mmCIF file of C-alpha atoms and ligand atoms in Angstrom:
data_model
loop_
_atom_site.group_PDB
_atom_site.id
_atom_site.type_symbol
_atom_site.label_atom_id
_atom_site.label_comp_id
_atom_site.label_asym_id
_atom_site.label_seq_id
_atom_site.Cartn_x
_atom_site.Cartn_y
_atom_site.Cartn_z
ATOM 1 C CA UNK A 116 93.161 40.196 122.655
ATOM 2 C CA UNK A 117 89.593 40.546 122.339
ATOM 3 C CA UNK A 118 88.154 42.399 125.281
ATOM 4 C CA UNK A 119 84.715 41.078 125.102
ATOM 5 C CA UNK A 120 82.035 40.120 122.601
ATOM 6 C CA UNK A 121 81.521 43.525 121.592
ATOM 7 C CA UNK A 122 84.864 45.039 121.878
ATOM 8 C CA UNK A 123 87.315 43.138 119.523
ATOM 9 C CA UNK A 124 90.856 43.314 118.617
ATOM 10 C CA UNK A 125 91.670 44.283 115.116
ATOM 11 C CA UNK A 126 95.560 45.346 115.769
ATOM 12 C CA UNK A 127 98.676 44.052 114.200
ATOM 13 C CA UNK A 128 102.020 42.511 115.414
ATOM 14 C CA UNK A 129 104.964 44.121 113.823
ATOM 15 C CA UNK A 130 107.931 41.673 113.774
ATOM 16 C CA UNK A 131 109.741 43.316 110.991
ATOM 17 C CA UNK A 132 110.637 46.566 112.500
ATOM 18 C CA UNK A 133 114.525 47.031 113.212
ATOM 19 C CA UNK A 134 113.929 50.011 115.585
ATOM 20 C CA UNK A 135 110.909 51.419 116.782
ATOM 21 C CA UNK A 136 110.949 55.274 116.692
ATOM 22 C CA UNK A 137 114.419 54.875 114.870
ATOM 23 C CA UNK A 138 116.070 54.094 118.082
ATOM 24 C CA UNK A 139 114.471 51.448 120.372
ATOM 25 C CA UNK A 140 115.375 47.788 119.887
ATOM 26 C CA UNK A 141 112.442 45.636 119.944
ATOM 27 C CA UNK A 142 113.661 42.129 119.715
ATOM 28 C CA UNK A 143 110.212 40.738 120.233
ATOM 29 C CA UNK A 144 108.499 43.185 117.820
ATOM 30 C CA UNK A 145 105.757 45.693 118.800
ATOM 31 C CA UNK A 146 102.090 45.644 118.378
ATOM 32 C CA UNK A 147 100.196 48.550 117.023
ATOM 33 C CA UNK A 148 97.016 48.047 118.865
ATOM 34 C CA UNK A 149 93.518 48.776 117.497
ATOM 35 C CA UNK A 150 90.067 47.656 118.877
ATOM 36 C CA UNK A 151 86.447 47.646 117.429
ATOM 37 C CA UNK A 152 83.492 48.413 119.322
ATOM 38 C CA UNK A 153 80.377 46.744 117.854
ATOM 39 C CA UNK A 154 77.250 48.428 118.854
ATOM 40 C CA UNK A 155 74.234 50.270 116.955
ATOM 41 C CA UNK A 156 77.127 52.508 115.884
ATOM 42 C CA UNK A 157 80.849 50.693 115.388
ATOM 43 C CA UNK A 158 83.718 52.428 116.072
ATOM 44 C CA UNK A 159 87.474 51.632 115.317
ATOM 45 C CA UNK A 160 89.808 52.941 118.187
ATOM 46 C CA UNK A 161 93.298 53.947 116.468
ATOM 47 C CA UNK A 162 94.824 52.779 113.369
ATOM 48 C CA UNK A 163 98.091 51.231 112.817
ATOM 49 C CA UNK A 164 101.776 51.985 110.978
ATOM 50 C CA UNK A 165 101.175 52.626 107.438
ATOM 51 C CA UNK A 166 103.038 49.186 106.302
ATOM 52 C CA UNK A 167 100.072 47.369 107.973
ATOM 53 C CA UNK A 168 97.177 49.366 106.413
ATOM 54 C CA UNK A 169 96.036 46.524 104.139
ATOM 55 C CA UNK A 170 96.273 43.717 107.211
ATOM 56 C CA UNK A 171 94.480 46.215 109.523
ATOM 57 C CA UNK A 172 91.555 47.071 107.442
ATOM 58 C CA UNK A 173 91.314 43.178 106.645
ATOM 59 C CA UNK A 174 90.839 42.652 110.365
ATOM 60 C CA UNK A 175 88.179 45.342 110.636
ATOM 61 C CA UNK A 176 86.247 43.887 107.567
ATOM 62 C CA UNK A 177 86.555 40.374 109.058
ATOM 63 C CA UNK A 178 84.937 41.033 112.288
ATOM 64 C CA UNK A 179 82.175 43.211 110.552
ATOM 65 C CA UNK A 180 81.146 41.204 107.903
ATOM 66 C CA UNK A 181 78.570 43.425 105.681
ATOM 67 C CA UNK A 182 78.552 46.259 108.162
ATOM 68 C CA UNK A 183 81.205 49.116 107.888
ATOM 69 C CA UNK A 184 82.412 51.076 110.883
ATOM 70 C CA UNK A 185 80.621 54.468 111.656
ATOM 71 C CA UNK A 186 83.665 56.094 113.464
ATOM 72 C CA UNK A 187 87.285 55.998 113.542
ATOM 73 C CA UNK A 188 88.575 57.322 116.961
ATOM 74 C CA UNK A 189 92.056 58.611 116.762
ATOM 75 C CA UNK A 190 93.613 59.335 120.198
ATOM 76 C CA UNK A 191 97.113 59.838 119.129
ATOM 77 C CA UNK A 192 98.798 61.274 115.861
ATOM 78 C CA UNK A 193 102.147 59.745 115.848
ATOM 79 C CA UNK A 194 102.614 57.554 112.666
ATOM 80 C CA UNK A 195 102.770 54.380 114.510
ATOM 81 C CA UNK A 196 99.081 54.776 115.346
ATOM 82 C CA UNK A 197 97.967 57.148 112.609
ATOM 83 C CA UNK A 198 99.849 55.857 109.455
ATOM 84 C CA UNK A 199 96.799 54.199 108.128
ATOM 85 C CA UNK A 200 94.208 56.904 108.446
ATOM 86 C CA UNK A 201 94.435 57.882 104.995
ATOM 87 C CA UNK A 202 93.975 53.881 103.930
ATOM 88 C CA UNK A 203 90.912 53.793 106.285
ATOM 89 C CA UNK A 204 89.267 56.655 104.535
ATOM 90 C CA UNK A 205 89.642 55.052 101.287
ATOM 91 C CA UNK A 206 88.289 51.721 102.529
ATOM 92 C CA UNK A 207 85.631 53.267 104.491
ATOM 93 C CA UNK A 208 84.502 56.583 103.163
ATOM 94 C CA UNK A 209 81.206 56.876 104.868
ATOM 95 C CA UNK A 210 83.099 56.733 108.452
ATOM 96 C CA UNK A 211 83.840 59.763 110.411
ATOM 97 C CA UNK A 212 87.127 60.389 112.044
ATOM 98 C CA UNK A 213 86.672 61.345 115.747
ATOM 99 C CA UNK A 214 89.676 63.397 117.403
ATOM 100 C CA UNK A 215 90.832 66.404 119.189
ATOM 101 C CA UNK A 216 91.179 69.565 117.241
ATOM 102 C CA UNK A 217 94.904 69.500 117.683
ATOM 103 C CA UNK A 218 94.884 66.074 116.439
ATOM 104 C CA UNK A 219 92.647 67.286 113.373
ATOM 105 C CA UNK A 220 95.393 70.095 112.825
ATOM 106 C CA UNK A 221 98.264 67.294 112.603
ATOM 107 C CA UNK A 222 95.987 64.957 110.653
ATOM 108 C CA UNK A 223 96.049 67.773 107.810
ATOM 109 C CA UNK A 224 99.913 68.337 108.328
ATOM 110 C CA UNK A 225 100.433 64.348 107.839
ATOM 111 C CA UNK A 226 97.861 63.636 105.287
ATOM 112 C CA UNK A 227 96.662 67.058 103.572
ATOM 113 C CA UNK A 228 93.465 69.131 103.998
ATOM 114 C CA UNK A 229 90.900 66.706 102.893
ATOM 115 C CA UNK A 230 91.538 64.037 105.535
ATOM 116 C CA UNK A 231 89.547 66.267 108.039
ATOM 117 C CA UNK A 232 86.549 66.295 106.146
ATOM 118 C CA UNK A 233 83.384 65.339 108.104
ATOM 119 C CA UNK A 234 85.370 64.936 111.093
ATOM 120 C CA UNK A 235 83.993 65.099 114.569
ATOM 121 C CA UNK A 236 85.955 67.294 116.959
ATOM 122 C CA UNK A 237 85.918 66.331 120.654
ATOM 123 C CA UNK A 238 87.382 67.653 123.859
ATOM 124 C CA UNK A 239 87.804 66.966 127.312
ATOM 125 C CA UNK A 240 84.541 65.207 128.861
ATOM 126 C CA UNK A 241 82.562 65.022 125.456
ATOM 127 C CA UNK A 242 80.751 61.742 124.863
ATOM 128 C CA UNK A 243 80.066 59.611 121.757
ATOM 129 C CA UNK A 244 77.252 57.406 122.284
ATOM 130 C CA UNK A 245 77.358 54.180 120.452
ATOM 131 C CA UNK A 246 74.256 52.404 121.471
ATOM 132 C CA UNK A 247 74.917 50.637 124.734
ATOM 133 C CA UNK A 248 78.680 51.780 124.659
ATOM 134 C CA UNK A 249 79.493 55.185 125.272
ATOM 135 C CA UNK A 250 82.884 56.602 124.937
ATOM 136 C CA UNK A 251 83.905 59.382 127.144
ATOM 137 C CA UNK A 252 86.990 61.455 126.003
ATOM 138 C CA UNK A 253 89.806 62.495 128.256
ATOM 139 C CA UNK A 254 92.386 65.021 127.555
ATOM 140 C CA UNK A 255 95.926 63.721 127.988
ATOM 141 C CA UNK A 256 98.263 66.318 126.288
ATOM 142 C CA UNK A 257 101.992 65.148 126.304
ATOM 143 C CA UNK A 258 101.296 61.560 127.210
ATOM 144 C CA UNK A 259 102.984 61.615 124.786
ATOM 145 C CA UNK A 260 102.353 64.186 122.124
ATOM 146 C CA UNK A 261 100.198 67.392 122.752
ATOM 147 C CA UNK A 262 97.243 66.182 120.829
ATOM 148 C CA UNK A 263 96.479 62.806 123.083
ATOM 149 C CA UNK A 264 93.157 61.850 124.093
ATOM 150 C CA UNK A 265 92.228 58.777 126.132
ATOM 151 C CA UNK A 266 88.925 57.332 125.969
ATOM 152 C CA UNK A 267 86.740 55.629 128.702
ATOM 153 C CA UNK A 268 84.174 53.357 127.758
ATOM 154 C CA UNK A 269 81.605 53.510 130.564
ATOM 155 C CA UNK A 270 79.621 50.299 130.036
ATOM 156 C CA UNK A 271 82.569 47.845 130.156
ATOM 157 C CA UNK A 272 85.142 49.863 131.962
ATOM 158 C CA UNK A 273 87.767 49.932 129.442
ATOM 159 C CA UNK A 274 90.247 52.361 129.453
ATOM 160 C CA UNK A 275 91.513 52.861 125.858
ATOM 161 C CA UNK A 276 94.866 54.636 127.148
ATOM 162 C CA UNK A 277 96.792 55.544 124.011
ATOM 163 C CA UNK A 278 100.596 55.156 124.634
ATOM 164 C CA UNK A 279 99.946 54.791 128.594
ATOM 165 C CA UNK A 280 100.575 51.290 129.842
ATOM 166 C CA UNK A 281 101.994 50.302 126.641
ATOM 167 C CA UNK A 282 104.931 48.140 126.346
ATOM 168 C CA UNK A 283 107.126 46.438 123.811
ATOM 169 C CA UNK A 284 106.924 42.983 122.416
ATOM 170 C CA UNK A 285 104.237 40.532 123.585
ATOM 171 C CA UNK A 286 100.730 41.237 123.780
ATOM 172 C CA UNK A 287 100.115 38.290 126.129
ATOM 173 C CA UNK A 288 99.080 39.653 129.650
ATOM 174 C CA UNK A 289 100.617 36.520 131.335
ATOM 175 C CA UNK A 290 104.047 37.318 130.069
ATOM 176 C CA UNK A 291 106.133 39.472 132.497
ATOM 177 C CA UNK A 292 105.227 42.884 131.737
ATOM 178 C CA UNK A 293 107.570 45.172 133.937
ATOM 179 C CA UNK A 294 110.811 44.899 132.045
ATOM 180 C CA UNK A 295 109.507 46.071 128.839
ATOM 181 C CA UNK A 296 106.758 48.211 130.337
ATOM 182 C CA UNK A 297 109.278 50.101 131.983
ATOM 183 C CA UNK A 298 111.737 50.444 129.093
ATOM 184 C CA UNK A 299 108.949 51.669 127.159
ATOM 185 C CA UNK A 300 107.905 54.122 129.472
ATOM 186 C CA UNK A 301 110.939 55.703 130.629
ATOM 187 C CA UNK A 302 112.239 55.767 126.890
ATOM 188 C CA UNK A 303 109.198 57.101 125.395
ATOM 189 C CA UNK A 304 106.919 59.051 127.856
ATOM 190 C CA UNK A 305 109.552 59.572 130.815
ATOM 191 C CA UNK A 306 110.209 63.132 130.267
ATOM 192 C CA UNK A 307 106.398 63.686 130.730
ATOM 193 C CA UNK A 308 105.784 62.974 134.344
ATOM 194 C CA UNK A 309 103.655 65.869 135.211
ATOM 195 C CA UNK A 310 101.244 65.412 132.300
ATOM 196 C CA UNK A 311 101.117 61.290 133.352
ATOM 197 C CA UNK A 312 100.365 62.314 136.896
ATOM 198 C CA UNK A 313 97.583 64.774 135.554
ATOM 199 C CA UNK A 314 96.025 62.084 133.620
ATOM 200 C CA UNK A 315 96.282 59.621 136.542
ATOM 201 C CA UNK A 316 94.459 62.117 138.810
ATOM 202 C CA UNK A 317 91.704 62.594 136.158
ATOM 203 C CA UNK A 318 91.319 58.646 136.331
ATOM 204 C CA UNK A 319 91.408 58.531 139.914
ATOM 205 C CA UNK A 320 87.423 58.063 139.992
ATOM 206 C CA UNK A 321 86.692 56.022 137.254
ATOM 207 C CA UNK A 322 85.902 52.242 137.395
ATOM 208 C CA UNK A 323 88.573 51.082 135.166
ATOM 209 C CA UNK A 324 88.409 47.342 134.602
ATOM 210 C CA UNK A 325 90.401 46.820 131.604
ATOM 211 C CA UNK A 326 93.361 49.125 130.112
ATOM 212 C CA UNK A 327 93.782 48.666 126.549
ATOM 213 C CA UNK A 328 96.965 50.616 125.502
ATOM 214 C CA UNK A 329 98.271 51.017 121.976
ATOM 215 C CA UNK A 330 101.049 48.743 122.452
ATOM 216 C CA UNK A 331 101.388 45.565 124.424
ATOM 217 C CA UNK A 332 98.554 43.557 126.277
ATOM 218 C CA UNK A 333 95.214 44.408 127.331
ATOM 219 C CA UNK A 334 95.785 44.420 131.014
ATOM 220 C CA UNK A 335 92.501 42.916 132.794
ATOM 221 C CA UNK A 336 94.171 41.880 136.265
ATOM 222 C CA UNK A 337 95.862 43.696 139.054
ATOM 223 C CA UNK A 338 95.314 47.143 137.570
ATOM 224 C CA UNK A 339 96.400 49.052 141.020
ATOM 225 C CA UNK A 340 100.026 47.807 140.460
ATOM 226 C CA UNK A 341 100.402 48.874 137.024
ATOM 227 C CA UNK A 342 98.870 52.219 138.213
ATOM 228 C CA UNK A 343 101.439 52.186 141.182
ATOM 229 C CA UNK A 344 104.060 51.487 138.794
ATOM 230 C CA UNK A 345 103.194 54.520 136.545
ATOM 231 C CA UNK A 346 102.599 56.796 139.661
ATOM 232 C CA UNK A 347 106.227 55.989 140.750
ATOM 233 C CA UNK A 348 107.578 56.378 137.282
ATOM 234 C CA UNK A 349 105.700 59.676 136.671
ATOM 235 C CA UNK A 350 107.039 61.099 140.095
ATOM 236 C CA UNK A 351 110.689 60.023 139.227
ATOM 237 C CA UNK A 352 110.658 57.884 142.566
ATOM 238 C CA UNK A 353 113.023 54.708 142.596
ATOM 239 C CA UNK A 354 110.961 51.600 142.355
ATOM 240 C CA UNK A 355 113.286 49.914 144.745
ATOM 241 C CA UNK A 356 116.889 50.027 146.233
ATOM 242 C CA UNK A 357 119.333 48.838 143.908
ATOM 243 C CA UNK A 358 122.299 49.704 142.005
ATOM 244 C CA UNK A 359 122.825 50.552 138.149
ATOM 245 C CA UNK A 360 126.572 50.169 137.499
ATOM 246 C CA UNK A 361 127.275 51.776 133.798
ATOM 247 C CA UNK A 362 130.616 51.867 132.355
ATOM 248 C CA UNK A 363 132.378 53.190 129.178
ATOM 249 C CA UNK A 364 135.637 51.416 128.676
ATOM 250 C CA UNK A 365 138.119 51.660 125.868
ATOM 251 C CA UNK A 366 140.430 48.816 126.426
ATOM 252 C CA UNK A 367 138.424 47.142 129.208
ATOM 253 C CA UNK A 368 140.343 48.382 132.324
ATOM 254 C CA UNK A 369 137.515 50.840 133.410
ATOM 255 C CA UNK A 370 135.014 47.805 132.568
ATOM 256 C CA UNK A 371 137.126 45.440 134.860
ATOM 257 C CA UNK A 372 136.691 48.096 137.725
ATOM 258 C CA UNK A 373 132.914 48.302 137.302
ATOM 259 C CA UNK A 374 132.615 44.680 137.339
ATOM 260 C CA UNK A 375 134.440 44.256 140.398
ATOM 261 C CA UNK A 376 132.103 46.740 141.907
ATOM 262 C CA UNK A 377 129.241 45.076 140.743
ATOM 263 C CA UNK A 378 130.487 41.845 142.294
ATOM 264 C CA UNK A 379 131.597 43.492 145.607
ATOM 265 C CA UNK A 380 127.791 44.881 145.762
ATOM 266 C CA UNK A 381 126.323 41.677 144.954
ATOM 267 C CA UNK A 382 128.349 39.990 147.607
ATOM 268 C CA UNK A 383 126.791 42.312 150.116
ATOM 269 C CA UNK A 384 123.493 41.565 149.143
ATOM 270 C CA UNK A 385 122.573 44.443 146.685
ATOM 271 C CA UNK A 386 120.504 44.115 143.691
ATOM 272 C CA UNK A 387 122.840 45.405 140.761
ATOM 273 C CA UNK A 388 122.578 45.662 137.039
ATOM 274 C CA UNK A 389 125.962 46.067 135.020
ATOM 275 C CA UNK A 390 125.913 47.864 131.725
ATOM 276 C CA UNK A 391 128.669 47.962 129.137
ATOM 277 C CA UNK A 392 127.378 51.236 127.572
ATOM 278 C CA UNK A 393 129.168 50.849 124.301
ATOM 279 C CA UNK A 394 127.547 47.397 123.814
ATOM 280 C CA UNK A 395 124.257 47.159 125.932
ATOM 281 C CA UNK A 396 121.020 48.238 124.799
ATOM 282 C CA UNK A 397 121.265 51.735 126.222
ATOM 283 C CA UNK A 398 117.703 52.174 126.850
ATOM 284 C CA UNK A 399 117.652 49.247 129.174
ATOM 285 C CA UNK A 400 120.424 51.063 130.994
ATOM 286 C CA UNK A 401 118.492 54.206 131.020
ATOM 287 C CA UNK A 402 115.248 52.423 132.398
ATOM 288 C CA UNK A 403 117.570 50.577 134.999
ATOM 289 C CA UNK A 404 118.715 53.909 136.352
ATOM 290 C CA UNK A 405 115.329 55.394 136.931
ATOM 291 C CA UNK A 406 114.488 51.912 138.505
ATOM 292 C CA UNK A 407 117.082 51.926 141.257
ATOM 293 C CA UNK A 408 117.960 54.416 143.742
ATOM 294 C CA UNK A 409 121.581 54.405 143.246
ATOM 295 C CA UNK A 410 123.870 54.770 139.847
ATOM 296 C CA UNK A 411 127.403 54.370 139.544
ATOM 297 C CA UNK A 412 128.947 55.758 136.412
ATOM 298 C CA UNK A 413 132.686 54.613 135.356
ATOM 299 C CA UNK A 414 133.942 56.039 132.343
ATOM 300 C CA UNK A 415 137.460 56.505 130.654
ATOM 301 C CA UNK A 416 138.883 59.852 130.038
ATOM 302 C CA UNK A 417 138.574 60.693 126.164
ATOM 303 C CA UNK A 418 139.586 63.844 124.264
ATOM 304 C CA UNK A 419 139.824 65.589 127.406
ATOM 305 C CA UNK A 420 136.174 64.622 128.453
ATOM 306 C CA UNK A 421 134.390 61.541 128.738
ATOM 307 C CA UNK A 422 134.110 58.366 126.496
ATOM 308 C CA UNK A 423 131.162 58.852 123.855
ATOM 309 C CA UNK A 424 128.929 56.202 125.008
ATOM 310 C CA UNK A 425 129.123 57.680 128.577
ATOM 311 C CA UNK A 426 128.091 61.416 127.110
ATOM 312 C CA UNK A 427 125.231 60.078 125.134
ATOM 313 C CA UNK A 428 123.917 57.966 128.194
ATOM 314 C CA UNK A 429 123.946 60.798 130.498
ATOM 315 C CA UNK A 430 122.242 62.685 127.909
ATOM 316 C CA UNK A 431 119.787 60.009 127.575
ATOM 317 C CA UNK A 432 118.951 60.179 131.275
ATOM 318 C CA UNK A 433 118.819 64.101 131.621
ATOM 319 C CA UNK A 434 116.568 64.654 128.635
ATOM 320 C CA UNK A 435 114.157 62.161 130.319
ATOM 321 C CA UNK A 436 113.986 64.118 133.673
ATOM 322 C CA UNK A 437 116.365 61.917 135.505
ATOM 323 C CA UNK A 438 116.523 63.191 139.117
ATOM 324 C CA UNK A 439 116.564 62.564 142.808
ATOM 325 C CA UNK A 440 119.260 59.789 142.732
ATOM 326 C CA UNK A 441 122.355 58.885 144.517
ATOM 327 C CA UNK A 442 125.570 59.100 142.070
ATOM 328 C CA UNK A 443 128.715 57.479 142.358
ATOM 329 C CA UNK A 444 131.746 58.267 139.742
ATOM 330 C CA UNK A 445 134.536 56.204 138.722
ATOM 331 C CA UNK A 446 137.055 57.764 136.244
ATOM 332 C CA UNK A 447 139.915 56.357 134.568
ATOM 333 C CA UNK A 448 142.813 58.646 132.828
ATOM 334 C CA UNK A 449 146.357 57.636 131.857
ATOM 335 C CA UNK A 450 147.737 61.122 131.891
ATOM 336 C CA UNK A 451 145.054 63.771 132.432
ATOM 337 C CA UNK A 452 141.900 62.151 134.064
ATOM 338 C CA UNK A 453 138.801 64.518 133.340
ATOM 339 C CA UNK A 454 136.003 61.890 133.294
ATOM 340 C CA UNK A 455 134.527 62.607 136.770
ATOM 341 C CA UNK A 456 134.595 66.215 136.253
ATOM 342 C CA UNK A 457 132.861 65.924 132.717
ATOM 343 C CA UNK A 458 130.403 63.330 134.057
ATOM 344 C CA UNK A 459 129.538 65.940 136.975
ATOM 345 C CA UNK A 460 128.950 68.816 134.495
ATOM 346 C CA UNK A 461 126.796 66.696 132.239
ATOM 347 C CA UNK A 462 124.717 65.654 135.146
ATOM 348 C CA UNK A 463 124.245 69.380 136.113
ATOM 349 C CA UNK A 464 121.295 69.365 133.936
ATOM 350 C CA UNK A 465 119.628 66.818 136.322
ATOM 351 C CA UNK A 466 117.895 68.053 139.446
ATOM 352 C CA UNK A 467 118.352 66.741 143.191
ATOM 353 C CA UNK A 468 121.397 64.492 142.301
ATOM 354 C CA UNK A 469 123.723 63.592 145.512
ATOM 355 C CA UNK A 470 126.863 62.858 144.561
ATOM 356 C CA UNK A 471 128.427 60.209 146.624
ATOM 357 C CA UNK A 472 131.652 61.707 148.347
ATOM 358 C CA UNK A 473 134.305 58.871 147.391
ATOM 359 C CA UNK A 474 135.172 59.402 143.931
ATOM 360 C CA UNK A 475 137.587 56.674 142.714
ATOM 361 C CA UNK A 476 140.510 57.438 140.085
ATOM 362 C CA UNK A 477 142.000 54.681 138.340
ATOM 363 C CA UNK A 478 145.274 55.508 136.378
ATOM 364 C CA UNK A 479 145.259 53.339 133.364
ATOM 365 C CA UNK A 480 144.264 50.225 135.270
ATOM 366 C CA UNK A 481 142.985 49.054 138.461
ATOM 367 C CA UNK A 482 145.426 47.775 141.166
ATOM 368 C CA UNK A 483 145.469 46.810 144.860
ATOM 369 C CA UNK A 484 144.782 50.568 145.958
ATOM 370 C CA UNK A 485 142.005 51.026 143.611
ATOM 371 C CA UNK A 486 140.497 47.558 144.530
ATOM 372 C CA UNK A 487 140.435 48.706 147.899
ATOM 373 C CA UNK A 488 138.767 51.777 147.132
ATOM 374 C CA UNK A 489 136.370 49.874 144.990
ATOM 375 C CA UNK A 490 135.572 47.628 148.119
ATOM 376 C CA UNK A 491 135.305 50.519 150.396
ATOM 377 C CA UNK A 492 132.867 52.082 147.897
ATOM 378 C CA UNK A 493 130.866 49.029 147.754
ATOM 379 C CA UNK A 494 130.714 48.838 151.496
ATOM 380 C CA UNK A 495 129.404 52.440 151.713
ATOM 381 C CA UNK A 496 126.692 51.790 148.912
HETATM 382 FE FE1 FEO B 674 102.995 54.618 120.091
HETATM 383 FE FE2 FEO B 674 103.455 57.945 120.898
HETATM 384 O O1 FEO B 674 102.966 56.434 119.555
#
């Protein structure tokens, strides 16, 4: 993960964590990336979760040898990146923290007043010369917190992109990136499409040769592709044609209908992702709904509304700005079906949703009539 001889990796890999941010599954762990720029002055870019303070400080010391860092650049105050700031100050008391005014305010609320002493406040466009390297600070508010700054190192063309372009799991650039990059972006930054587009516009004229995020691999190849993915995600455009079929089933009958639909769609050549919302990684199902242009929701009726897994799924979509998709509904109800009506109501918080005209109602279990409807729906989609 070293970027060059003078931009070294000093981050850590967290394989102990059960849930990132208390909700995201990370079966392959998550890295807290930190980089050390070695020059006349030495700057450390961001810190790590507090549980890894000792390892991170040891990484810095191992690279620097007799030297000590001059600066700690804090781009983002979420504790996965800021948890070790106080430990850094104890280990390297002569180093100055470099950050935005808003970040210093947060730092004080996390660590107390003393943490900001001797700090250097930077704002949009400010530069920090290190010798041959120069850091230029670019405001990135709400990508993903309001205090975020990203940093462009002008000599080597490295964009230190904070949470942007991060991903869960592997830090190996040659591993497939999209699935976990998408799940990370949609889950964590997805709500903030406009701020992400603003940041992309600011970066447009920069000669970016490497992107060094705070999670996942340093990106050095095919950067235009990642930037285009980010543009699409931040604009809420589907990445490609395809159907997410997400179901919430109590005894399996609704699930059977959803599975039959998925099979019918596949038989017609469609790209399909099928999710049992009560058992899947719901954030993968959320990312899938943003990835494809069509979403099919199938739910049992429950307590006069919708099954809980479906309610929380739709909430997870709408709170992230889900928009501009085609949605088809399948409901099941043995005596007073209300799932479709409830799903429509829950989705009313999403803009520009086109509901597919055919809605399927199952009474208790799929039968020949509903199977014919499923087949017709598959043809229409
Ligand atoms: Fe990776 Fe918003 O923290």
